[in-house]
mmCIF file of C-alpha atoms and ligand atoms in Angstrom:
data_model
loop_
_atom_site.group_PDB
_atom_site.id
_atom_site.type_symbol
_atom_site.label_atom_id
_atom_site.label_comp_id
_atom_site.label_asym_id
_atom_site.label_seq_id
_atom_site.Cartn_x
_atom_site.Cartn_y
_atom_site.Cartn_z
ATOM 1 C CA MET M 1 -107.714 111.927 -22.004
ATOM 2 C CA CYS M 2 -105.390 110.452 -24.559
ATOM 3 C CA ALA M 3 -105.746 106.796 -25.439
ATOM 4 C CA VAL M 4 -102.055 106.402 -26.067
ATOM 5 C CA ASP M 5 -99.041 108.098 -24.581
ATOM 6 C CA ARG M 6 -98.090 109.600 -27.947
ATOM 7 C CA THR M 7 -100.747 111.567 -29.781
ATOM 8 C CA LEU M 8 -100.253 113.770 -32.753
ATOM 9 C CA PRO M 9 -99.600 117.395 -31.889
ATOM 10 C CA GLY M 10 -102.363 119.584 -33.169
ATOM 11 C CA VAL M 11 -104.978 117.078 -32.091
ATOM 12 C CA THR M 12 -106.778 118.801 -29.257
ATOM 13 C CA SER M 13 -108.079 116.910 -26.267
ATOM 14 C CA ARG M 14 -111.589 117.699 -27.425
ATOM 15 C CA ALA M 15 -110.888 116.258 -30.853
ATOM 16 C CA THR M 16 -109.282 113.216 -29.250
ATOM 17 C CA THR M 17 -112.306 112.657 -27.036
ATOM 18 C CA ARG M 18 -114.599 113.123 -29.995
ATOM 19 C CA GLY M 19 -112.579 110.570 -31.954
ATOM 20 C CA LEU M 20 -112.799 108.035 -29.177
ATOM 21 C CA SER M 21 -116.512 108.606 -28.761
ATOM 22 C CA ALA M 22 -117.055 108.084 -32.452
ATOM 23 C CA ALA M 23 -115.007 104.902 -32.355
ATOM 24 C CA THR M 24 -116.980 103.631 -29.372
ATOM 25 C CA ALA M 25 -120.235 104.400 -31.141
ATOM 26 C CA LEU M 26 -119.003 102.610 -34.235
ATOM 27 C CA LEU M 27 -118.090 99.516 -32.256
ATOM 28 C CA ALA M 28 -121.481 99.511 -30.572
ATOM 29 C CA LEU M 29 -123.229 99.929 -33.899
ATOM 30 C CA LEU M 30 -121.287 97.081 -35.472
ATOM 31 C CA ALA M 31 -122.071 94.867 -32.511
ATOM 32 C CA VAL M 32 -125.774 95.650 -32.737
ATOM 33 C CA LEU M 33 -125.799 94.923 -36.434
ATOM 34 C CA GLY M 34 -124.164 91.565 -35.824
ATOM 35 C CA ALA M 35 -121.453 92.511 -38.258
ATOM 36 C CA CYS M 36 -118.641 91.027 -36.230
ATOM 37 C CA ALA M 37 -117.340 87.625 -37.140
ATOM 38 C CA GLY M 38 -116.981 86.685 -33.482
ATOM 39 C CA ALA M 39 -120.750 86.075 -33.447
ATOM 40 C CA PRO M 40 -121.537 84.752 -36.910
ATOM 41 C CA ALA M 41 -125.056 85.388 -38.118
ATOM 42 C CA ALA M 42 -127.302 82.414 -38.727
ATOM 43 C CA ALA M 43 -127.307 83.256 -42.387
ATOM 44 C CA HIS M 44 -123.669 82.270 -42.663
ATOM 45 C CA THR M 45 -123.179 79.241 -44.788
ATOM 46 C CA ALA M 46 -121.382 76.111 -43.694
ATOM 47 C CA SER M 47 -118.595 76.963 -46.095
ATOM 48 C CA ALA M 48 -118.185 80.344 -44.426
ATOM 49 C CA ALA M 49 -117.852 78.646 -41.052
ATOM 50 C CA GLN M 50 -115.282 76.275 -42.485
ATOM 51 C CA ALA M 51 -113.373 79.182 -43.953
ATOM 52 C CA GLN M 52 -113.327 80.914 -40.581
ATOM 53 C CA ASP M 53 -112.088 77.753 -38.904
ATOM 54 C CA ALA M 54 -109.369 77.558 -41.503
ATOM 55 C CA HIS M 55 -108.286 81.093 -40.671
ATOM 56 C CA GLY M 56 -107.959 82.534 -37.191
ATOM 57 C CA SER M 57 -110.607 80.777 -35.137
ATOM 58 C CA GLY M 58 -109.250 79.758 -31.769
ATOM 59 C CA LEU M 59 -105.599 80.377 -32.551
ATOM 60 C CA THR M 60 -103.277 81.423 -29.739
ATOM 61 C CA ALA M 61 -100.765 84.223 -30.199
ATOM 62 C CA ALA M 62 -97.982 81.641 -30.425
ATOM 63 C CA GLN M 63 -99.821 79.721 -33.133
ATOM 64 C CA ALA M 64 -100.475 82.960 -34.999
ATOM 65 C CA ARG M 65 -96.748 83.768 -34.875
ATOM 66 C CA GLU M 66 -95.906 80.331 -36.237
ATOM 67 C CA ARG M 67 -98.289 80.884 -39.126
ATOM 68 C CA LEU M 68 -96.742 84.278 -39.906
ATOM 69 C CA ASP M 69 -93.208 82.921 -39.621
ATOM 70 C CA ALA M 70 -94.018 80.071 -41.984
ATOM 71 C CA GLY M 71 -95.544 82.481 -44.488
ATOM 72 C CA ASN M 72 -92.527 84.777 -44.384
ATOM 73 C CA LEU M 73 -90.194 81.831 -44.885
ATOM 74 C CA ARG M 74 -92.182 80.920 -48.000
ATOM 75 C CA PHE M 75 -91.877 84.522 -49.204
ATOM 76 C CA VAL M 76 -88.115 84.610 -48.612
ATOM 77 C CA SER M 77 -87.531 81.324 -50.405
ATOM 78 C CA GLY M 78 -89.958 81.991 -53.232
ATOM 79 C CA GLN M 79 -92.065 78.951 -52.293
ATOM 80 C CA LEU M 80 -95.294 80.950 -52.258
ATOM 81 C CA GLN M 81 -98.661 79.351 -51.626
ATOM 82 C CA HIS M 82 -100.873 82.432 -52.136
ATOM 83 C CA PRO M 83 -103.447 80.955 -49.734
ATOM 84 C CA HIS M 84 -107.116 81.928 -49.628
ATOM 85 C CA GLN M 85 -107.102 83.941 -52.842
ATOM 86 C CA ASP M 86 -109.291 81.672 -54.988
ATOM 87 C CA PRO M 87 -112.980 82.323 -55.783
ATOM 88 C CA ASP M 88 -114.175 79.697 -53.273
ATOM 89 C CA SER M 89 -112.298 81.366 -50.422
ATOM 90 C CA ARG M 90 -113.583 84.756 -51.490
ATOM 91 C CA GLY M 91 -117.170 83.567 -51.459
ATOM 92 C CA ALA M 92 -116.831 81.659 -48.214
ATOM 93 C CA LEU M 93 -115.497 84.763 -46.471
ATOM 94 C CA ALA M 94 -118.292 87.025 -47.641
ATOM 95 C CA GLY M 95 -120.289 86.241 -44.525
ATOM 96 C CA GLY M 96 -117.634 87.141 -41.987
ATOM 97 C CA GLN M 97 -113.985 87.355 -41.094
ATOM 98 C CA GLN M 98 -111.776 86.023 -38.355
ATOM 99 C CA PRO M 99 -108.227 87.148 -39.144
ATOM 100 C CA PHE M 100 -105.532 85.523 -37.026
ATOM 101 C CA ALA M 101 -103.228 88.552 -36.747
ATOM 102 C CA LEU M 102 -103.272 92.324 -36.976
ATOM 103 C CA ILE M 103 -100.407 94.084 -38.717
ATOM 104 C CA LEU M 104 -99.709 97.765 -38.015
ATOM 105 C CA GLY M 105 -97.378 98.474 -40.902
ATOM 106 C CA CYS M 106 -95.919 101.250 -43.022
ATOM 107 C CA SER M 107 -97.674 102.410 -46.201
ATOM 108 C CA ASP M 108 -94.498 101.729 -48.203
ATOM 109 C CA SER M 109 -95.398 99.958 -51.464
ATOM 110 C CA ARG M 110 -92.654 97.383 -50.912
ATOM 111 C CA VAL M 111 -93.978 96.052 -47.605
ATOM 112 C CA GLY M 112 -97.499 94.785 -48.244
ATOM 113 C CA PRO M 113 -98.286 92.546 -45.229
ATOM 114 C CA GLU M 114 -100.263 89.929 -47.167
ATOM 115 C CA LEU M 115 -97.363 89.657 -49.607
ATOM 116 C CA VAL M 116 -94.426 89.451 -47.215
ATOM 117 C CA TYR M 117 -96.275 86.988 -44.960
ATOM 118 C CA ASP M 118 -97.750 85.033 -47.916
ATOM 119 C CA GLN M 119 -101.309 85.267 -46.626
ATOM 120 C CA GLY M 120 -104.645 85.782 -48.334
ATOM 121 C CA LEU M 121 -108.179 87.006 -47.914
ATOM 122 C CA GLY M 122 -109.430 86.939 -44.351
ATOM 123 C CA ASP M 123 -106.036 86.167 -42.818
ATOM 124 C CA LEU M 124 -104.700 89.544 -41.696
ATOM 125 C CA PHE M 125 -106.358 92.665 -40.321
ATOM 126 C CA VAL M 126 -104.099 95.403 -41.673
ATOM 127 C CA VAL M 127 -103.630 98.982 -40.500
ATOM 128 C CA ARG M 128 -101.142 100.945 -42.588
ATOM 129 C CA VAL M 129 -99.762 104.432 -42.172
ATOM 130 C CA ALA M 130 -96.409 105.911 -43.147
ATOM 131 C CA GLY M 131 -93.902 105.179 -40.398
ATOM 132 C CA ASN M 132 -96.280 102.684 -38.745
ATOM 133 C CA VAL M 133 -97.131 105.247 -36.110
ATOM 134 C CA VAL M 134 -100.030 105.011 -33.697
ATOM 135 C CA ASN M 135 -102.786 107.581 -33.463
ATOM 136 C CA ASP M 136 -106.360 107.569 -32.261
ATOM 137 C CA GLU M 137 -107.792 106.635 -35.645
ATOM 138 C CA ASN M 138 -105.707 103.523 -36.172
ATOM 139 C CA LEU M 139 -106.005 102.678 -32.481
ATOM 140 C CA GLY M 140 -109.780 102.512 -32.998
ATOM 141 C CA SER M 141 -109.234 99.987 -35.794
ATOM 142 C CA ILE M 142 -106.913 97.942 -33.593
ATOM 143 C CA GLU M 143 -109.384 97.928 -30.705
ATOM 144 C CA TYR M 144 -112.137 96.795 -33.064
ATOM 145 C CA ALA M 145 -110.040 93.857 -34.240
ATOM 146 C CA VAL M 146 -109.210 92.824 -30.676
ATOM 147 C CA GLU M 147 -112.660 93.340 -29.191
ATOM 148 C CA HIS M 148 -114.885 92.113 -31.998
ATOM 149 C CA LEU M 149 -112.748 89.877 -34.172
ATOM 150 C CA HIS M 150 -110.739 88.412 -31.265
ATOM 151 C CA VAL M 151 -107.416 88.791 -33.030
ATOM 152 C CA PRO M 152 -104.821 87.165 -30.723
ATOM 153 C CA LEU M 153 -101.673 88.815 -32.116
ATOM 154 C CA ILE M 154 -100.685 92.383 -33.046
ATOM 155 C CA VAL M 155 -97.470 92.931 -35.016
ATOM 156 C CA VAL M 156 -95.945 96.406 -35.376
ATOM 157 C CA LEU M 157 -93.980 96.051 -38.606
ATOM 158 C CA GLY M 158 -91.188 98.504 -39.414
ATOM 159 C CA HIS M 159 -88.791 98.166 -42.318
ATOM 160 C CA ARG M 160 -85.379 99.166 -43.632
ATOM 161 C CA ARG M 161 -84.948 102.379 -45.598
ATOM 162 C CA CYS M 162 -88.255 103.797 -44.427
ATOM 163 C CA GLY M 163 -88.892 107.136 -46.133
ATOM 164 C CA ALA M 164 -91.010 108.420 -43.258
ATOM 165 C CA ILE M 165 -88.185 107.743 -40.818
ATOM 166 C CA ALA M 166 -85.640 109.444 -43.081
ATOM 167 C CA ALA M 167 -87.869 112.504 -43.471
ATOM 168 C CA ALA M 168 -88.505 112.746 -39.745
ATOM 169 C CA ARG M 169 -84.781 112.534 -38.980
ATOM 170 C CA GLU M 170 -84.019 115.295 -41.467
ATOM 171 C CA VAL M 171 -86.756 117.633 -40.265
ATOM 172 C CA VAL M 172 -86.147 117.097 -36.550
ATOM 173 C CA THR M 173 -82.374 117.364 -36.660
ATOM 174 C CA SER M 174 -82.475 120.509 -38.815
ATOM 175 C CA HIS M 175 -85.200 122.078 -36.663
ATOM 176 C CA ALA M 176 -87.287 122.551 -39.780
ATOM 177 C CA HIS M 177 -91.004 122.172 -40.415
ATOM 178 C CA ALA M 178 -92.421 119.728 -42.951
ATOM 179 C CA GLU M 179 -94.941 120.778 -45.562
ATOM 180 C CA GLY M 180 -98.655 120.314 -45.010
ATOM 181 C CA HIS M 181 -99.802 117.375 -42.975
ATOM 182 C CA LEU M 182 -96.419 115.648 -43.248
ATOM 183 C CA GLN M 183 -95.532 117.475 -40.057
ATOM 184 C CA SER M 184 -97.993 115.295 -38.153
ATOM 185 C CA LEU M 185 -95.971 112.224 -39.121
ATOM 186 C CA VAL M 186 -92.739 113.961 -38.187
ATOM 187 C CA ASP M 187 -94.143 114.828 -34.780
ATOM 188 C CA ALA M 188 -95.318 111.244 -34.232
ATOM 189 C CA LEU M 189 -91.824 109.983 -35.082
ATOM 190 C CA ARG M 190 -89.981 112.683 -33.133
ATOM 191 C CA PRO M 191 -89.539 110.598 -29.927
ATOM 192 C CA ALA M 192 -87.768 107.846 -31.867
ATOM 193 C CA VAL M 193 -85.525 110.379 -33.602
ATOM 194 C CA GLU M 194 -84.632 112.067 -30.324
ATOM 195 C CA ALA M 195 -83.996 108.681 -28.685
ATOM 196 C CA THR M 196 -81.334 107.764 -31.261
ATOM 197 C CA PRO M 197 -78.933 110.729 -31.527
ATOM 198 C CA GLY M 198 -75.871 109.982 -33.618
ATOM 199 C CA GLN M 199 -77.255 106.611 -34.681
ATOM 200 C CA ASP M 200 -78.338 105.471 -38.129
ATOM 201 C CA ALA M 201 -81.833 105.515 -39.606
ATOM 202 C CA GLU M 202 -82.319 101.811 -38.947
ATOM 203 C CA SER M 203 -81.797 102.425 -35.230
ATOM 204 C CA THR M 204 -84.423 105.182 -35.338
ATOM 205 C CA CYS M 205 -86.842 102.903 -37.172
ATOM 206 C CA GLN M 206 -86.368 100.112 -34.660
ATOM 207 C CA ALA M 207 -86.744 102.556 -31.756
ATOM 208 C CA ASN M 208 -90.041 103.664 -33.253
ATOM 209 C CA VAL M 209 -91.282 100.076 -33.511
ATOM 210 C CA ARG M 210 -90.411 99.466 -29.866
ATOM 211 C CA GLU M 211 -92.112 102.697 -28.782
ATOM 212 C CA VAL M 212 -95.286 101.849 -30.680
ATOM 213 C CA VAL M 213 -95.304 98.347 -29.194
ATOM 214 C CA ALA M 214 -94.993 99.840 -25.698
ATOM 215 C CA ALA M 215 -97.750 102.366 -26.432
ATOM 216 C CA LEU M 216 -100.141 99.650 -27.591
ATOM 217 C CA ARG M 217 -99.385 97.387 -24.629
ATOM 218 C CA ALA M 218 -100.136 100.276 -22.248
ATOM 219 C CA SER M 219 -103.145 101.644 -24.117
ATOM 220 C CA GLU M 220 -106.259 102.100 -21.988
ATOM 221 C CA PRO M 221 -109.028 101.205 -21.716
ATOM 222 C CA VAL M 222 -109.039 98.243 -24.114
ATOM 223 C CA LEU M 223 -105.614 96.871 -24.989
ATOM 224 C CA ALA M 224 -103.702 96.995 -21.683
ATOM 225 C CA SER M 225 -106.063 94.660 -19.846
ATOM 226 C CA ARG M 226 -106.160 92.258 -22.808
ATOM 227 C CA VAL M 227 -102.360 92.172 -22.869
ATOM 228 C CA ARG M 228 -102.208 91.547 -19.101
ATOM 229 C CA SER M 229 -104.716 88.694 -19.326
ATOM 230 C CA GLY M 230 -102.864 87.119 -22.239
ATOM 231 C CA ALA M 231 -105.823 87.471 -24.594
ATOM 232 C CA VAL M 232 -103.660 89.379 -27.033
ATOM 233 C CA ALA M 233 -99.908 89.703 -27.579
ATOM 234 C CA VAL M 234 -98.148 92.713 -29.111
ATOM 235 C CA ILE M 235 -94.776 92.243 -30.764
ATOM 236 C CA GLY M 236 -92.489 94.364 -32.926
ATOM 237 C CA ALA M 237 -90.918 93.212 -36.165
ATOM 238 C CA TYR M 238 -88.579 94.515 -38.835
ATOM 239 C CA TYR M 239 -88.626 93.798 -42.551
ATOM 240 C CA ASP M 240 -85.471 93.637 -44.669
ATOM 241 C CA LEU M 241 -86.171 94.956 -48.163
ATOM 242 C CA GLU M 242 -83.341 92.980 -49.751
ATOM 243 C CA THR M 243 -83.835 89.546 -48.255
ATOM 244 C CA GLY M 244 -87.558 89.718 -47.542
ATOM 245 C CA ALA M 245 -86.908 88.356 -44.065
ATOM 246 C CA ILE M 246 -88.817 89.626 -41.038
ATOM 247 C CA SER M 247 -87.100 89.540 -37.660
ATOM 248 C CA VAL M 248 -88.727 90.087 -34.282
ATOM 249 C CA LEU M 249 -87.571 93.211 -32.400
ATOM 250 C CA ALA M 250 -89.800 93.404 -29.361
ATOM 251 C CA ASP M 251 -90.986 90.098 -27.952
HETATM 252 ZN ZN1 ZN F 1 -91.834 103.116 -44.275
#
Protein backbone atom coordinates (compact mmCIF):
# COMPACT_ATOMS: atom_id res chain seq x y z
CA MET A 1 0.00 0.00 0.00
CA CYS A 2 1.37 3.37 -0.92
CA ALA A 3 0.94 6.23 1.51
CA VAL A 4 0.67 8.78 -1.24
CA ASP A 5 -0.66 8.57 -4.76
CA ARG A 6 2.77 9.33 -6.22
CA THR A 7 5.65 7.17 -5.08
CA LEU A 8 9.06 7.00 -6.60
CA PRO A 9 9.43 4.34 -9.26
CA GLY A 10 11.91 1.73 -8.19
CA VAL A 11 10.53 1.73 -4.67
CA THR A 12 8.90 -1.66 -4.33
CA SER A 13 5.74 -2.17 -2.34
CA ARG A 14 7.75 -4.19 0.14
CA ALA A 15 10.24 -1.38 0.57
CA THR A 16 7.39 1.10 0.92
CA THR A 17 5.74 -1.02 3.60
CA ARG A 18 9.05 -1.42 5.36
CA GLY A 19 9.55 2.34 5.27
CA LEU A 20 6.15 2.98 6.76
CA SER A 21 6.68 0.37 9.45
CA ALA A 22 9.98 1.94 10.38
CA ALA A 23 8.37 5.36 10.53
CA THR A 24 5.56 4.04 12.72
CA ALA A 25 8.08 2.41 15.03
CA LEU A 26 10.04 5.64 15.21
CA LEU A 27 6.95 7.62 16.14
CA ALA A 28 6.06 5.11 18.82
CA LEU A 29 9.58 5.18 20.18
CA LEU A 30 9.64 8.97 20.31
CA ALA A 31 6.29 8.99 22.07
CA VAL A 32 7.49 6.49 24.66
CA LEU A 33 10.61 8.50 25.29
CA GLY A 34 8.55 11.62 25.85
CA ALA A 35 10.59 13.37 23.22
CA CYS A 36 7.67 15.18 21.66
CA ALA A 37 7.05 18.76 22.60
CA GLY A 38 3.30 18.18 22.66
CA ALA A 39 3.77 16.57 26.09
CA PRO A 40 6.62 18.51 27.67
CA ALA A 41 8.62 16.61 30.24
CA ALA A 42 8.55 17.82 33.82
CA ALA A 43 12.20 18.67 33.53
CA HIS A 44 11.40 21.48 31.13
CA THR A 45 12.18 24.83 32.58
CA ALA A 46 9.72 27.68 32.85
CA SER A 47 11.68 29.53 30.21
CA ALA A 48 11.28 26.59 27.85
CA ALA A 49 7.53 26.67 28.38
CA GLN A 50 7.50 30.39 27.71
CA ALA A 51 9.52 29.87 24.56
CA GLN A 52 7.04 27.27 23.35
CA ASP A 53 4.14 29.60 24.07
CA ALA A 54 5.93 32.26 22.09
CA HIS A 55 6.22 29.91 19.13
CA GLY A 56 3.48 27.63 17.86
CA SER A 57 1.49 26.67 20.92
CA GLY A 58 -2.22 26.81 20.22
CA LEU A 59 -1.98 28.65 16.93
CA THR A 60 -4.62 28.01 14.28
CA ALA A 61 -3.69 27.50 10.65
CA ALA A 62 -4.93 31.00 9.86
CA GLN A 63 -2.79 32.51 12.61
CA ALA A 64 0.20 30.51 11.38
CA ARG A 65 -0.34 31.89 7.87
CA GLU A 66 -0.48 35.43 9.22
CA ARG A 67 2.82 34.88 11.00
CA LEU A 68 4.44 33.53 7.83
CA ASP A 69 3.02 36.34 5.71
CA ALA A 70 4.32 38.95 8.13
CA GLY A 71 7.76 37.34 8.12
CA ASN A 72 7.91 37.25 4.33
CA LEU A 73 6.87 40.89 4.14
CA ARG A 74 9.78 41.73 6.45
CA PHE A 75 12.10 39.72 4.20
CA VAL A 76 10.87 41.46 1.04
CA SER A 77 11.23 44.92 2.55
CA GLY A 78 14.52 44.24 4.29
CA GLN A 79 12.98 44.96 7.71
CA LEU A 80 14.28 41.72 9.20
CA GLN A 81 13.78 40.82 12.84
CA HIS A 82 15.76 37.55 12.90
CA PRO A 83 13.53 36.27 15.73
CA HIS A 84 14.49 33.52 18.17
CA GLN A 85 18.14 33.33 17.17
CA ASP A 86 19.71 34.67 20.37
CA PRO A 87 21.38 32.51 23.05
CA ASP A 88 18.38 32.79 25.40
CA SER A 89 16.00 31.44 22.76
CA ARG A 90 18.43 28.67 21.92
CA GLY A 91 18.67 27.58 25.54
CA ALA A 92 14.96 27.87 26.19
CA LEU A 93 14.21 25.61 23.22
CA ALA A 94 16.62 22.89 24.27
CA GLY A 95 13.87 21.14 26.19
CA GLY A 96 11.36 20.90 23.37
CA GLN A 97 9.92 22.37 20.22
CA GLN A 98 6.52 23.45 19.04
CA PRO A 99 6.96 24.87 15.53
CA PHE A 100 3.93 26.68 14.15
CA ALA A 101 4.31 25.59 10.51
CA LEU A 102 5.87 22.87 8.40
CA ILE A 103 7.54 23.83 5.14
CA LEU A 104 8.08 21.21 2.42
CA GLY A 105 10.52 23.11 0.26
CA CYS A 106 13.17 22.71 -2.42
CA SER A 107 16.83 22.17 -1.48
CA ASP A 108 17.81 25.20 -3.59
CA SER A 109 20.33 27.32 -1.66
CA ARG A 110 18.39 30.49 -2.46
CA VAL A 111 15.14 29.43 -0.78
CA GLY A 112 15.95 28.71 2.85
CA PRO A 113 12.55 28.72 4.63
CA GLU A 114 13.77 30.36 7.84
CA LEU A 115 15.35 33.11 5.76
CA VAL A 116 12.52 33.90 3.35
CA TYR A 117 9.94 33.81 6.16
CA ASP A 118 12.23 35.63 8.64
CA GLN A 119 11.81 33.01 11.35
CA GLY A 120 14.20 31.50 13.87
CA LEU A 121 14.93 28.51 16.03
CA GLY A 122 11.88 26.45 16.91
CA ASP A 123 9.56 28.25 14.49
CA LEU A 124 9.48 26.04 11.41
CA PHE A 125 9.65 22.28 10.90
CA VAL A 126 11.42 22.03 7.55
CA VAL A 127 11.53 19.18 5.05
CA ARG A 128 13.67 19.92 2.00
CA VAL A 129 14.26 17.93 -1.15
CA ALA A 130 15.04 19.05 -4.69
CA GLY A 131 11.78 19.85 -6.46
CA ASN A 132 9.84 19.74 -3.17
CA VAL A 133 8.50 16.33 -4.08
CA VAL A 134 6.76 13.96 -1.70
CA ASN A 135 7.99 10.47 -0.94
CA ASP A 136 7.57 8.06 1.93
CA GLU A 137 10.61 9.33 3.81
CA ASN A 138 9.59 12.97 3.92
CA LEU A 139 5.97 11.95 4.46
CA GLY A 140 7.10 10.23 7.66
CA SER A 141 8.66 13.51 8.81
CA ILE A 142 5.47 15.39 7.97
CA GLU A 143 3.30 12.90 9.85
CA TYR A 144 5.58 13.19 12.87
CA ALA A 145 5.21 16.97 12.91
CA VAL A 146 1.42 16.75 12.64
CA GLU A 147 0.91 13.90 15.08
CA HIS A 148 3.47 14.72 17.75
CA LEU A 149 4.25 18.40 17.40
CA HIS A 150 0.69 19.41 16.45
CA VAL A 151 1.80 21.65 13.61
CA PRO A 152 -1.39 23.33 12.30
CA LEU A 153 -0.13 24.38 8.85
CA ILE A 154 1.80 22.66 6.05
CA VAL A 155 3.19 24.79 3.21
CA VAL A 156 4.46 23.20 -0.02
CA LEU A 157 6.91 25.83 -1.25
CA GLY A 158 7.99 25.86 -4.90
CA HIS A 159 10.07 28.57 -6.51
CA ARG A 160 10.97 30.22 -9.81
CA ARG A 161 13.83 28.87 -11.90
CA CYS A 162 13.90 25.56 -10.07
CA GLY A 163 16.77 23.43 -11.38
CA ALA A 164 15.00 20.18 -10.53
CA ILE A 165 11.98 21.24 -12.58
CA ALA A 166 14.17 22.27 -15.52
CA ALA A 167 16.04 18.96 -15.43
CA ALA A 168 12.84 16.94 -15.25
CA ARG A 169 11.35 18.82 -18.21
CA GLU A 170 14.47 18.19 -20.29
CA VAL A 171 14.72 14.50 -19.45
CA VAL A 172 11.02 13.73 -19.84
CA THR A 173 10.49 15.63 -23.07
CA SER A 174 13.60 14.12 -24.68
CA HIS A 175 12.71 10.62 -23.46
CA ALA A 176 16.13 10.39 -21.87
CA HIS A 177 17.29 8.90 -18.58
CA ALA A 178 19.01 10.95 -15.88
CA GLU A 179 22.25 9.85 -14.29
CA GLY A 180 22.29 7.95 -11.02
CA HIS A 181 19.61 8.68 -8.50
CA LEU A 182 18.59 11.90 -10.26
CA GLN A 183 16.16 9.76 -12.20
CA SER A 184 14.11 9.27 -9.04
CA LEU A 185 13.51 13.02 -8.88
CA VAL A 186 12.66 13.12 -12.56
CA ASP A 187 10.12 10.35 -12.09
CA ALA A 188 8.57 12.14 -9.10
CA LEU A 189 8.23 15.31 -11.19
CA ARG A 190 7.05 13.54 -14.35
CA PRO A 191 3.30 14.03 -13.68
CA ALA A 192 3.75 17.80 -13.45
CA VAL A 193 5.81 17.85 -16.64
CA GLU A 194 3.24 15.77 -18.51
CA ALA A 195 0.42 17.96 -17.17
CA THR A 196 1.94 21.12 -18.69
CA PRO A 197 2.77 20.34 -22.34
CA GLY A 198 3.84 23.39 -24.30
CA GLN A 199 3.87 25.55 -21.18
CA ASP A 200 6.83 27.19 -19.46
CA ALA A 201 8.87 25.85 -16.56
CA GLU A 202 7.04 28.05 -14.07
CA SER A 203 3.76 26.39 -15.04
CA THR A 204 5.34 22.98 -14.47
CA CYS A 205 6.67 24.08 -11.09
CA GLN A 206 3.29 25.39 -10.01
CA ALA A 207 1.57 22.22 -11.25
CA ASN A 208 3.97 20.21 -9.12
CA VAL A 209 3.17 22.28 -6.03
CA ARG A 210 -0.55 21.75 -6.58
CA GLU A 211 -0.07 18.00 -7.10
CA VAL A 212 1.97 17.66 -3.92
CA VAL A 213 -0.63 19.64 -1.98
CA ALA A 214 -3.36 17.31 -3.27
CA ALA A 215 -1.26 14.24 -2.43
CA LEU A 216 -0.71 15.41 1.15
CA ARG A 217 -4.37 16.30 1.67
CA ALA A 218 -5.37 12.81 0.51
CA SER A 219 -2.60 10.92 2.28
CA GLU A 220 -3.79 8.03 4.45
CA PRO A 221 -3.83 7.08 7.21
CA VAL A 222 -2.68 10.22 9.05
CA LEU A 223 -3.03 13.44 7.08
CA ALA A 224 -6.37 13.07 5.27
CA SER A 225 -8.43 12.77 8.45
CA ARG A 226 -6.56 15.68 10.06
CA VAL A 227 -7.26 17.83 7.01
CA ARG A 228 -10.96 16.86 7.04
CA SER A 229 -11.29 17.70 10.74
CA GLY A 230 -9.54 21.03 10.28
CA ALA A 231 -6.69 20.11 12.62
CA VAL A 232 -4.20 20.85 9.89
CA ALA A 233 -4.30 22.87 6.66
CA VAL A 234 -2.16 22.22 3.58
CA ILE A 235 -1.46 25.06 1.18
CA GLY A 236 0.83 25.61 -1.80
CA ALA A 237 3.08 28.61 -2.25
CA TYR A 238 5.54 29.99 -4.77
CA TYR A 239 8.69 31.98 -4.13
CA ASP A 240 9.97 34.66 -6.50
CA LEU A 241 13.77 34.71 -6.51
CA GLU A 242 13.98 38.34 -7.60
CA THR A 243 11.48 40.00 -5.31
CA GLY A 244 11.60 37.57 -2.40
CA ALA A 245 7.81 37.53 -2.33
CA ILE A 246 5.86 34.35 -1.66
CA SER A 247 2.41 33.99 -3.19
CA VAL A 248 -0.17 31.35 -2.35
CA LEU A 249 -1.00 28.92 -5.18
CA ALA A 250 -3.29 26.35 -3.63
CA ASP A 251 -5.53 27.58 -0.84
ZN1 LIG B 1 14.20 24.05 -6.76
